[in-house]
Amino acid sequence: MHVGGQEDNVVWLEPGDAKPAAGAPRLLEALAFSRALPPILSAEQRLTKWQWEVFGAFLSIVIIALLLSPVLLGVAAKVVFWLLFSLTVVWRLALTIVGALERVAGSRKSPPLSIPGHELPVYSVLIALRHEQNMMDQLAASLSAINWPIERLDILLLIEEDDVATYEAAMNADFPPGTVCITIPPGEPMTKPRALNYGLAAALGDYVTVLDAEDRPHPDQLREAYGTFCREGEDVRCVQAPLVASNGADGWLQAQWTLEYAVQFGLHVPALASLSLPVMLGGTSNHFRRHDLIAFGGWDAWNVTEDADLGIRIARLGGRTATIRAETRETAPESLPIWTSQRSRWIKGFVQTWLVCMRTPVTLLLELGPLRWISLQLTLGGAIVSAFLYGPMVLMIFLGTLFPSVFNYTPVDFGLFMAGMTGCVVADCLAPGKWTVSRVIAIITRPFYWPLLTAAAIKAVIGLVLRPFYWAKTPHIPSA
């Protein structure tokens, strides 16, 4: 049991008051201050010396080619463009087919383990909060609905020291008895993974999961995740629950986001997991054994997509990720500025993660093996490349159709565009979820969504140069 003052079932703790479970105190202290990872695995250093040298050499070659033979450079750029685009389309189509088959096979799996409450372990729930005062009542209700013995539930609200409004709102909300608030002292970088490392240092559970303020997890999610750990064995180091956007009918942008989530967590993530390939985790509703998290070094406080980074690190260290069906419901961004801010942070973090992986590409190949190495490039690299390529590709076809004398494209260009569109339509149709008018419109108008991804990618690159560790906070509103 945690020690500290108590008010309205919420315990207030300063970081030094936390009583960590058994473990090396020095390691836990290092985790709390986000220094447990070796520098080679952290995004704190943006590029290594040899990466700067490769970047400089590439830039020099491009400039020389532009001066000597701009036509040849244009042809080469177009060949590379379509090669990368084609690889991305084929890879995603393959994941879509495997994911769809996995859903069919999953429907015939044995039911979740039925385990008496007194035999369940302590489960820690880490929730990093900043400026979430309006979400505390909904969060309290969601946590109260979790089907796990309350005496074996270790809920930690991780609140930045200067966020008095969220703390006061938490004190006034009806959280389950024993819920703990931990203040996160000022420091850099001010990111979600840094707060999670403080929570990990204080967690009492044998198992740990991460939730966000707006999350509404299925009541049985913890039981299904624990049952998966028991059934799958020690090599499963993480269990990822699907994330489902619940407000797809509220607008075109929300419908597109909802469809993306359905494809990603309904098809592609289960496909990667079933093939034991590296999985970029979602930012929430991933489950771990606590000792595994400590062994992996916790979260990288300097990476703004700590979930993707940790998923790749699990694969590098020989573990695998499994998936379950008990979903977590979230809300999609309500406006274009909020969407752009969040998406650019994701892309910036993907680039950070890829650069960290490629500091030692040969070592990475030896750690993962050829198939998983290629999968990482196509999945993580594909997420980056597609964000930059899909927008220009749509504009090329659109402008070439309207102004063929100025912006012409070849039959090959149009064929590849249609192949990409077909792959997306297949995934959108096979993804789980209700068929609604908003979903049909989203599928039909998908190409108009792609240029937004490119705009977010450009913003991500600018952010990576100017503010690499800035965490773009996504505001939330309670669900209806």
Coordinates of C-alpha atoms in Angstrom, one line a residue:
M1 CA 0.0 0.0 0.0
H2 CA 1.2 3.5 -0.8
V3 CA 2.0 5.9 2.0
G4 CA 0.9 9.5 2.1
G5 CA -2.0 11.8 2.8
Q6 CA -5.4 10.9 1.5
E7 CA -8.5 12.9 0.4
D8 CA -11.6 11.6 -1.3
N9 CA -9.9 8.3 -2.1
V10 CA -7.0 10.0 -3.9
V11 CA -3.6 9.7 -2.3
W12 CA -1.1 12.6 -2.8
L13 CA 2.5 11.7 -3.1
E14 CA 5.7 13.6 -3.7
P15 CA 8.2 11.5 -5.8
G16 CA 10.3 10.7 -2.8
D17 CA 7.4 9.2 -0.9
A18 CA 6.8 6.4 -3.4
K19 CA 7.6 3.0 -2.1
P20 CA 8.8 1.0 -5.1
A21 CA 8.4 -2.7 -5.3
A22 CA 11.4 -5.0 -5.1
G23 CA 14.2 -4.0 -7.5
A24 CA 17.4 -2.2 -7.8
P25 CA 17.0 1.3 -6.2
R26 CA 19.7 2.8 -8.4
L27 CA 18.0 1.5 -11.5
L28 CA 14.6 2.8 -10.5
E29 CA 16.1 6.2 -9.7
A30 CA 17.7 6.2 -13.2
L31 CA 14.3 5.3 -14.7
A32 CA 12.7 8.2 -12.9
F33 CA 15.1 10.6 -14.3
S34 CA 15.0 9.0 -17.8
R35 CA 18.6 8.0 -18.0
A36 CA 18.3 4.2 -17.9
L37 CA 18.7 3.8 -21.6
P38 CA 22.2 3.7 -23.2
P39 CA 22.8 6.8 -25.3
I40 CA 22.9 4.7 -28.4
L41 CA 19.2 3.7 -27.9
S42 CA 18.0 7.1 -26.9
A43 CA 16.7 9.9 -29.2
E44 CA 18.4 12.6 -27.1
Q45 CA 21.3 12.7 -29.6
R46 CA 19.6 13.4 -32.9
L47 CA 22.3 12.1 -35.3
T48 CA 25.6 10.3 -34.8
K49 CA 28.8 11.5 -36.4
W50 CA 28.6 9.0 -39.3
Q51 CA 24.9 9.8 -39.9
W52 CA 25.8 13.4 -40.3
E53 CA 28.5 12.4 -42.7
V54 CA 26.1 10.3 -44.8
F55 CA 23.6 13.1 -44.8
G56 CA 26.2 15.6 -45.9
A57 CA 27.5 13.3 -48.7
F58 CA 23.9 12.6 -49.9
L59 CA 23.2 16.4 -50.0
S60 CA 26.4 17.1 -51.9
I61 CA 25.6 14.4 -54.5
V62 CA 22.1 15.9 -55.0
I63 CA 23.4 19.4 -55.4
I64 CA 26.1 18.3 -57.9
A65 CA 23.6 16.3 -59.9
L66 CA 21.2 19.3 -59.9
L67 CA 23.9 21.5 -61.4
L68 CA 25.3 19.0 -63.9
S69 CA 22.2 17.1 -65.1
P70 CA 18.9 18.2 -63.6
V71 CA 16.9 16.1 -66.1
L72 CA 18.7 12.9 -65.0
L73 CA 18.2 13.9 -61.3
G74 CA 14.5 14.3 -62.0
V75 CA 14.3 10.9 -63.6
A76 CA 16.2 9.3 -60.7
A77 CA 14.0 11.0 -58.2
K78 CA 10.8 9.8 -59.9
V79 CA 12.1 6.2 -60.1
V80 CA 12.9 6.3 -56.3
F81 CA 9.6 7.9 -55.7
W82 CA 7.6 5.2 -57.4
L83 CA 9.8 2.4 -56.1
L84 CA 9.2 3.5 -52.5
F85 CA 5.5 4.0 -53.1
S86 CA 5.1 0.6 -54.7
L87 CA 6.9 -1.2 -51.8
T88 CA 4.7 0.6 -49.3
V89 CA 1.5 -0.4 -51.2
V90 CA 2.5 -4.0 -51.6
W91 CA 3.6 -4.3 -48.0
R92 CA 0.4 -2.8 -46.6
L93 CA -1.7 -5.0 -48.9
A94 CA 0.1 -8.0 -47.6
L95 CA -0.5 -6.9 -44.0
T96 CA -4.2 -6.3 -44.8
I97 CA -4.7 -9.8 -46.1
V98 CA -2.8 -11.4 -43.2
G99 CA -4.7 -9.2 -40.7
A100 CA -8.1 -10.2 -42.2
L101 CA -7.2 -13.9 -42.0
E102 CA -6.0 -13.4 -38.4
R103 CA -9.4 -11.9 -37.5
V104 CA -11.2 -14.9 -38.9
A105 CA -8.9 -17.3 -37.0
G106 CA -9.1 -15.2 -33.9
S107 CA -12.9 -15.6 -33.8
R108 CA -12.3 -19.3 -33.3
K109 CA -9.8 -18.9 -30.4
S110 CA -10.5 -20.3 -27.0
P111 CA -12.4 -17.9 -24.6
P112 CA -10.4 -15.8 -22.1
L113 CA -9.1 -17.5 -19.0
S114 CA -11.5 -17.5 -16.0
I115 CA -9.3 -16.7 -13.0
P116 CA -10.7 -16.2 -9.5
G117 CA -10.1 -12.7 -8.2
H118 CA -7.9 -13.7 -5.3
E119 CA -5.4 -15.4 -7.7
L120 CA -4.9 -12.3 -9.8
P121 CA -1.7 -10.3 -9.5
V122 CA -1.4 -6.6 -8.7
Y123 CA -1.9 -4.6 -11.9
S124 CA -0.5 -1.1 -12.1
V125 CA -2.3 1.5 -14.4
L126 CA -0.1 4.5 -15.3
I127 CA -1.9 7.6 -16.6
A128 CA 0.2 10.6 -17.5
L129 CA -1.9 13.8 -17.2
R130 CA -1.3 17.4 -18.2
H131 CA -4.1 20.0 -18.5
E132 CA -6.7 17.3 -18.3
Q133 CA -8.9 18.8 -15.6
N134 CA -12.1 18.5 -17.7
M135 CA -11.5 14.8 -18.2
M136 CA -11.2 13.7 -14.6
D137 CA -14.8 12.6 -14.0
Q138 CA -14.9 10.5 -17.2
L139 CA -11.5 9.0 -16.4
A140 CA -12.6 8.1 -12.8
A141 CA -15.7 6.4 -14.2
S142 CA -13.7 4.5 -16.8
L143 CA -11.2 3.2 -14.1
S144 CA -14.1 2.3 -11.8
A145 CA -15.5 0.1 -14.5
I146 CA -12.4 -2.1 -14.8
N147 CA -13.1 -5.7 -14.0
W148 CA -10.2 -6.3 -11.6
P149 CA -10.3 -6.7 -7.8
I150 CA -9.8 -3.1 -6.4
E151 CA -7.4 -4.3 -3.8
R152 CA -5.1 -5.6 -6.6
L153 CA -5.4 -2.5 -8.7
D154 CA -2.6 0.1 -8.4
I155 CA -3.7 3.3 -10.2
L156 CA -1.2 6.1 -10.5
L157 CA -2.1 9.5 -11.8
L158 CA 1.1 11.2 -13.0
I159 CA 0.6 15.0 -12.8
E160 CA 3.1 17.6 -13.6
E161 CA 4.0 19.8 -10.6
D162 CA 2.7 23.0 -12.1
D163 CA -0.6 21.5 -13.2
V164 CA -2.6 22.5 -10.2
A165 CA -6.0 22.5 -12.0
T166 CA -5.7 18.8 -13.0
Y167 CA -4.7 17.9 -9.5
E168 CA -7.6 19.7 -7.9
A169 CA -10.0 18.2 -10.4
A170 CA -8.6 14.7 -9.6
M171 CA -9.2 15.4 -5.9
N172 CA -12.8 16.2 -6.6
A173 CA -13.4 13.2 -8.9
D174 CA -14.7 9.8 -7.7
F175 CA -11.6 7.7 -8.4
P176 CA -11.4 4.1 -7.1
P177 CA -10.1 3.8 -3.5
G178 CA -6.4 3.8 -3.2
T179 CA -5.8 5.8 -6.4
V180 CA -2.4 7.5 -6.2
C181 CA -1.3 10.9 -7.5
I182 CA 2.4 11.4 -8.1
T183 CA 3.8 14.9 -8.8
I184 CA 6.4 15.0 -11.6
P185 CA 8.9 17.7 -10.8
P186 CA 10.0 20.3 -13.3
G187 CA 12.6 19.1 -15.8
E188 CA 13.4 18.5 -19.4
P189 CA 12.1 17.1 -21.6
M190 CA 8.6 17.6 -20.4
T191 CA 7.1 14.6 -22.2
K192 CA 4.7 11.8 -21.5
P193 CA 7.4 9.1 -21.4
R194 CA 9.3 11.0 -18.7
A195 CA 6.2 11.0 -16.6
L196 CA 5.7 7.3 -17.3
N197 CA 9.2 6.5 -16.0
Y198 CA 8.3 8.2 -12.7
G199 CA 5.2 6.0 -12.6
L200 CA 7.2 2.9 -13.3
A201 CA 9.6 3.7 -10.5
A202 CA 6.7 3.9 -8.1
A203 CA 4.5 1.1 -9.5
L204 CA 3.7 -1.9 -7.2
G205 CA 2.2 -4.2 -9.8
D206 CA 3.6 -7.3 -11.3
Y207 CA 1.9 -6.1 -14.5
V208 CA 1.7 -2.5 -15.9
T209 CA -0.5 -0.9 -18.5
V210 CA -0.7 2.7 -19.8
L211 CA -3.9 4.7 -20.3
D212 CA -4.6 8.2 -21.5
A213 CA -7.0 10.7 -19.9
E214 CA -9.7 10.2 -22.6
D215 CA -9.5 6.4 -22.7
R216 CA -12.5 4.2 -22.0
P217 CA -11.0 0.6 -21.9
H218 CA -13.2 -2.4 -22.1
P219 CA -13.9 -3.6 -18.5
D220 CA -12.3 -7.0 -19.2
Q221 CA -9.2 -5.7 -21.0
L222 CA -6.8 -6.4 -18.1
R223 CA -8.1 -9.9 -17.7
E224 CA -7.7 -10.7 -21.4
A225 CA -4.2 -9.2 -21.4
Y226 CA -3.2 -11.2 -18.3
G227 CA -4.7 -14.3 -19.8
T228 CA -2.7 -13.8 -23.0
F229 CA 0.5 -13.5 -20.9
C230 CA -0.3 -16.7 -19.2
R231 CA -1.2 -18.6 -22.3
E232 CA 1.5 -17.3 -24.7
G233 CA 4.6 -17.7 -22.5
E234 CA 7.6 -15.6 -21.5
D235 CA 8.7 -14.5 -25.0
V236 CA 5.6 -12.3 -25.2
R237 CA 6.8 -9.1 -23.6
C238 CA 3.9 -6.8 -24.5
V239 CA 0.2 -7.2 -25.2
Q240 CA -1.4 -4.5 -27.3
A241 CA -5.2 -3.8 -27.1
P242 CA -6.9 -2.2 -30.2
L243 CA -7.7 1.5 -30.1
V244 CA -11.1 2.5 -31.5
A245 CA -12.2 6.0 -32.3
S246 CA -15.7 6.5 -31.1
N247 CA -16.7 9.8 -32.8
G248 CA -16.3 8.9 -36.5
A249 CA -19.7 10.2 -37.3
D250 CA -19.0 13.7 -36.0
G251 CA -17.2 14.9 -39.2
W252 CA -15.1 14.1 -42.2
L253 CA -11.7 14.4 -40.4
Q254 CA -13.0 12.2 -37.5
A255 CA -14.2 9.6 -40.0
Q256 CA -10.8 9.4 -41.7
W257 CA -9.1 9.0 -38.3
T258 CA -11.6 6.3 -37.3
L259 CA -10.9 4.4 -40.5
E260 CA -7.1 4.7 -40.0
Y261 CA -7.4 3.3 -36.5
A262 CA -9.6 0.4 -37.7
V263 CA -7.0 -0.5 -40.3
Q264 CA -4.0 -0.1 -38.0
F265 CA -5.3 -1.8 -34.9
G266 CA -7.8 -4.1 -36.6
L267 CA -5.6 -5.5 -39.4
H268 CA -2.0 -4.3 -39.5
V269 CA -0.9 -4.6 -35.9
P270 CA -2.5 -8.1 -35.5
A271 CA -0.8 -9.2 -38.7
L272 CA 2.6 -8.1 -37.5
A273 CA 2.0 -9.7 -34.1
S274 CA 0.9 -13.0 -35.6
L275 CA 4.0 -13.1 -37.8
S276 CA 6.3 -12.2 -34.8
L277 CA 7.4 -9.1 -36.6
P278 CA 8.3 -5.8 -34.9
V279 CA 5.2 -3.8 -33.8
M280 CA 5.0 -0.1 -33.3
L281 CA 2.8 0.1 -30.2
G282 CA -0.1 2.4 -29.8
G283 CA 0.4 5.2 -27.3
T284 CA -2.0 3.6 -24.8
S285 CA -3.5 0.3 -23.8
N286 CA -0.3 -1.7 -24.0
H287 CA 0.4 -4.2 -21.2
F288 CA 3.7 -5.4 -19.8
R289 CA 5.3 -7.4 -17.1
R290 CA 6.9 -4.8 -14.8
H291 CA 10.2 -6.6 -14.6
D292 CA 10.4 -6.7 -18.5
L293 CA 9.8 -2.9 -18.7
I294 CA 12.7 -2.3 -16.2
A295 CA 14.9 -4.7 -18.1
F296 CA 14.1 -2.8 -21.4
G297 CA 15.1 0.5 -19.8
G298 CA 11.5 1.9 -19.5
W299 CA 10.5 4.6 -22.0
D300 CA 12.8 7.0 -23.9
A301 CA 11.9 10.4 -22.5
W302 CA 13.4 12.1 -25.5
N303 CA 11.3 10.3 -28.1
V304 CA 7.9 11.9 -28.8
T305 CA 6.5 8.5 -30.0
E306 CA 7.8 6.5 -27.1
D307 CA 5.3 3.8 -27.9
A308 CA 6.8 3.1 -31.4
D309 CA 10.3 3.2 -29.9
L310 CA 9.5 0.7 -27.1
G311 CA 7.8 -1.7 -29.5
I312 CA 10.9 -1.7 -31.7
R313 CA 13.2 -2.1 -28.7
I314 CA 11.2 -5.1 -27.5
A315 CA 11.8 -6.8 -30.9
R316 CA 15.5 -5.9 -30.9
L317 CA 15.9 -7.5 -27.5
G318 CA 14.3 -10.8 -28.6
G319 CA 10.7 -10.3 -27.4
R320 CA 7.4 -10.2 -29.3
T321 CA 4.1 -8.5 -29.0
A322 CA 0.7 -10.1 -28.9
T323 CA -2.7 -8.6 -29.5
I324 CA -6.1 -8.9 -27.9
R325 CA -9.7 -8.0 -28.9
A326 CA -10.8 -6.0 -25.8
E327 CA -10.6 -2.5 -27.1
T328 CA -10.0 1.0 -25.7
R329 CA -12.3 3.7 -27.0
E330 CA -10.9 7.2 -27.7
T331 CA -12.0 10.3 -29.5
A332 CA -10.5 11.5 -32.8
P333 CA -9.2 15.1 -33.1
E334 CA -12.1 17.5 -33.5
S335 CA -10.3 20.1 -35.7
L336 CA -7.6 20.4 -38.4
P337 CA -5.1 22.3 -36.2
I338 CA -5.4 19.6 -33.4
W339 CA -5.1 16.8 -36.0
T340 CA -2.1 18.4 -37.6
S341 CA -0.4 18.9 -34.3
Q342 CA -0.8 15.3 -33.2
R343 CA 0.0 13.8 -36.6
S344 CA 3.2 15.9 -37.0
R345 CA 4.3 14.7 -33.5
W346 CA 3.8 11.1 -34.5
I347 CA 5.8 11.5 -37.7
K348 CA 8.5 13.4 -35.9
G349 CA 8.7 10.5 -33.4
F350 CA 8.8 7.9 -36.2
V351 CA 11.7 9.7 -37.8
Q352 CA 13.4 9.8 -34.3
T353 CA 12.9 6.1 -33.9
W354 CA 14.1 5.2 -37.4
L355 CA 17.3 7.3 -36.9
V356 CA 18.0 5.6 -33.6
C357 CA 17.5 2.2 -35.2
M358 CA 19.8 3.1 -38.1
R359 CA 22.7 4.3 -35.9
T360 CA 23.9 0.7 -36.0
P361 CA 22.2 -0.9 -39.1
V362 CA 24.4 -4.0 -39.1
T363 CA 23.8 -4.6 -35.4
L364 CA 20.1 -4.1 -35.9
L365 CA 20.2 -6.7 -38.7
L366 CA 21.9 -9.2 -36.4
E367 CA 19.4 -8.5 -33.6
L368 CA 16.3 -8.8 -35.7
G369 CA 17.3 -11.2 -38.5
P370 CA 16.8 -10.4 -42.2
L371 CA 13.0 -10.8 -42.3
R372 CA 12.3 -8.7 -39.2
W373 CA 14.8 -6.1 -40.4
I374 CA 13.1 -5.7 -43.7
S375 CA 9.7 -5.6 -41.9
L376 CA 10.9 -2.8 -39.7
Q377 CA 12.0 -0.8 -42.8
L378 CA 8.7 -1.3 -44.6
T379 CA 6.6 -0.6 -41.5
L380 CA 8.4 2.2 -39.7
G381 CA 10.1 3.5 -42.8
G382 CA 6.9 3.1 -44.8
A383 CA 5.0 5.2 -42.3
I384 CA 7.5 8.0 -42.8
V385 CA 7.8 7.7 -46.6
S386 CA 4.1 7.4 -47.3
A387 CA 3.4 10.6 -45.4
F388 CA 5.8 12.4 -47.7
L389 CA 4.8 10.6 -50.9
Y390 CA 1.0 10.3 -50.9
G391 CA 0.3 14.0 -51.0
P392 CA 2.5 14.8 -54.0
M393 CA 1.2 11.7 -55.8
V394 CA -2.4 12.8 -55.4
L395 CA -1.5 16.4 -56.5
M396 CA 0.3 15.1 -59.5
I397 CA -2.7 13.1 -60.7
F398 CA -5.2 15.8 -59.8
L399 CA -3.4 18.6 -61.5
G400 CA -2.4 16.4 -64.5
T401 CA -6.1 15.6 -65.0
L402 CA -7.2 19.2 -64.8
F403 CA -4.3 20.7 -66.7
P404 CA -2.8 18.0 -68.9
S405 CA -0.8 20.4 -71.0
V406 CA 1.1 21.7 -67.9
F407 CA 1.1 18.8 -65.5
N408 CA 1.3 15.6 -67.5
Y409 CA 1.6 12.1 -66.1
T410 CA 2.2 8.7 -67.7
P411 CA 0.0 5.6 -67.8
V412 CA 2.5 4.1 -65.4
D413 CA 2.0 7.0 -63.0
F414 CA -1.8 6.6 -63.1
G415 CA -1.6 2.8 -62.8
L416 CA 0.5 3.1 -59.6
F417 CA -1.8 5.6 -58.2
M418 CA -4.8 3.3 -58.8
A419 CA -2.8 0.4 -57.2
G420 CA -2.3 2.5 -54.1
M421 CA -5.9 3.6 -54.0
T422 CA -7.1 0.0 -54.5
G423 CA -4.9 -1.2 -51.6
C424 CA -6.3 1.4 -49.3
V425 CA -9.9 0.6 -50.3
V426 CA -9.3 -3.1 -49.7
A427 CA -8.0 -2.3 -46.2
D428 CA -10.8 0.1 -45.5
C429 CA -13.4 -2.4 -46.5
L430 CA -11.9 -5.3 -44.5
A431 CA -11.2 -3.3 -41.4
P432 CA -13.5 -4.0 -38.4
G433 CA -16.2 -1.5 -37.5
K434 CA -19.7 -0.6 -38.3
W435 CA -20.6 0.4 -41.9
T436 CA -22.0 3.9 -41.7
V437 CA -22.5 6.8 -44.1
S438 CA -19.5 8.5 -42.7
R439 CA -17.3 5.5 -43.3
V440 CA -18.4 5.1 -46.9
I441 CA -17.7 8.8 -47.5
A442 CA -14.3 8.5 -45.8
I443 CA -13.4 5.6 -48.1
I444 CA -14.5 7.4 -51.3
T445 CA -12.7 10.6 -50.3
R446 CA -9.5 9.0 -49.0
P447 CA -7.2 10.7 -51.6
F448 CA -8.2 14.1 -50.4
Y449 CA -6.9 13.1 -46.9
W450 CA -3.4 12.2 -48.1
P451 CA -2.2 15.8 -48.8
L452 CA -2.9 16.6 -45.1
L453 CA -0.5 13.8 -44.2
T454 CA 2.2 15.4 -46.3
A455 CA 1.6 18.8 -44.7
A456 CA 1.9 17.2 -41.2
A457 CA 5.1 15.5 -42.4
I458 CA 6.7 18.8 -43.5
K459 CA 5.7 20.3 -40.1
A460 CA 7.3 17.3 -38.4
V461 CA 10.7 17.8 -40.1
I462 CA 10.7 21.5 -39.2
G463 CA 9.8 20.5 -35.6
L464 CA 12.6 17.9 -35.6
V465 CA 15.1 20.6 -36.5
L466 CA 13.9 23.4 -34.3
R467 CA 12.2 21.7 -31.4
P468 CA 13.0 18.0 -31.5
F469 CA 11.7 17.1 -28.0
Y470 CA 8.7 19.4 -27.9
W471 CA 5.5 17.4 -27.0
A472 CA 2.5 18.7 -28.8
K473 CA -0.3 18.3 -26.3
T474 CA -3.6 17.1 -27.7
P475 CA -6.6 18.7 -25.9
H476 CA -9.5 16.4 -25.1
I477 CA -13.1 16.8 -24.4
P478 CA -15.4 14.3 -22.5
S479 CA -17.2 11.9 -24.9
A480 CA -20.9 12.3 -25.3

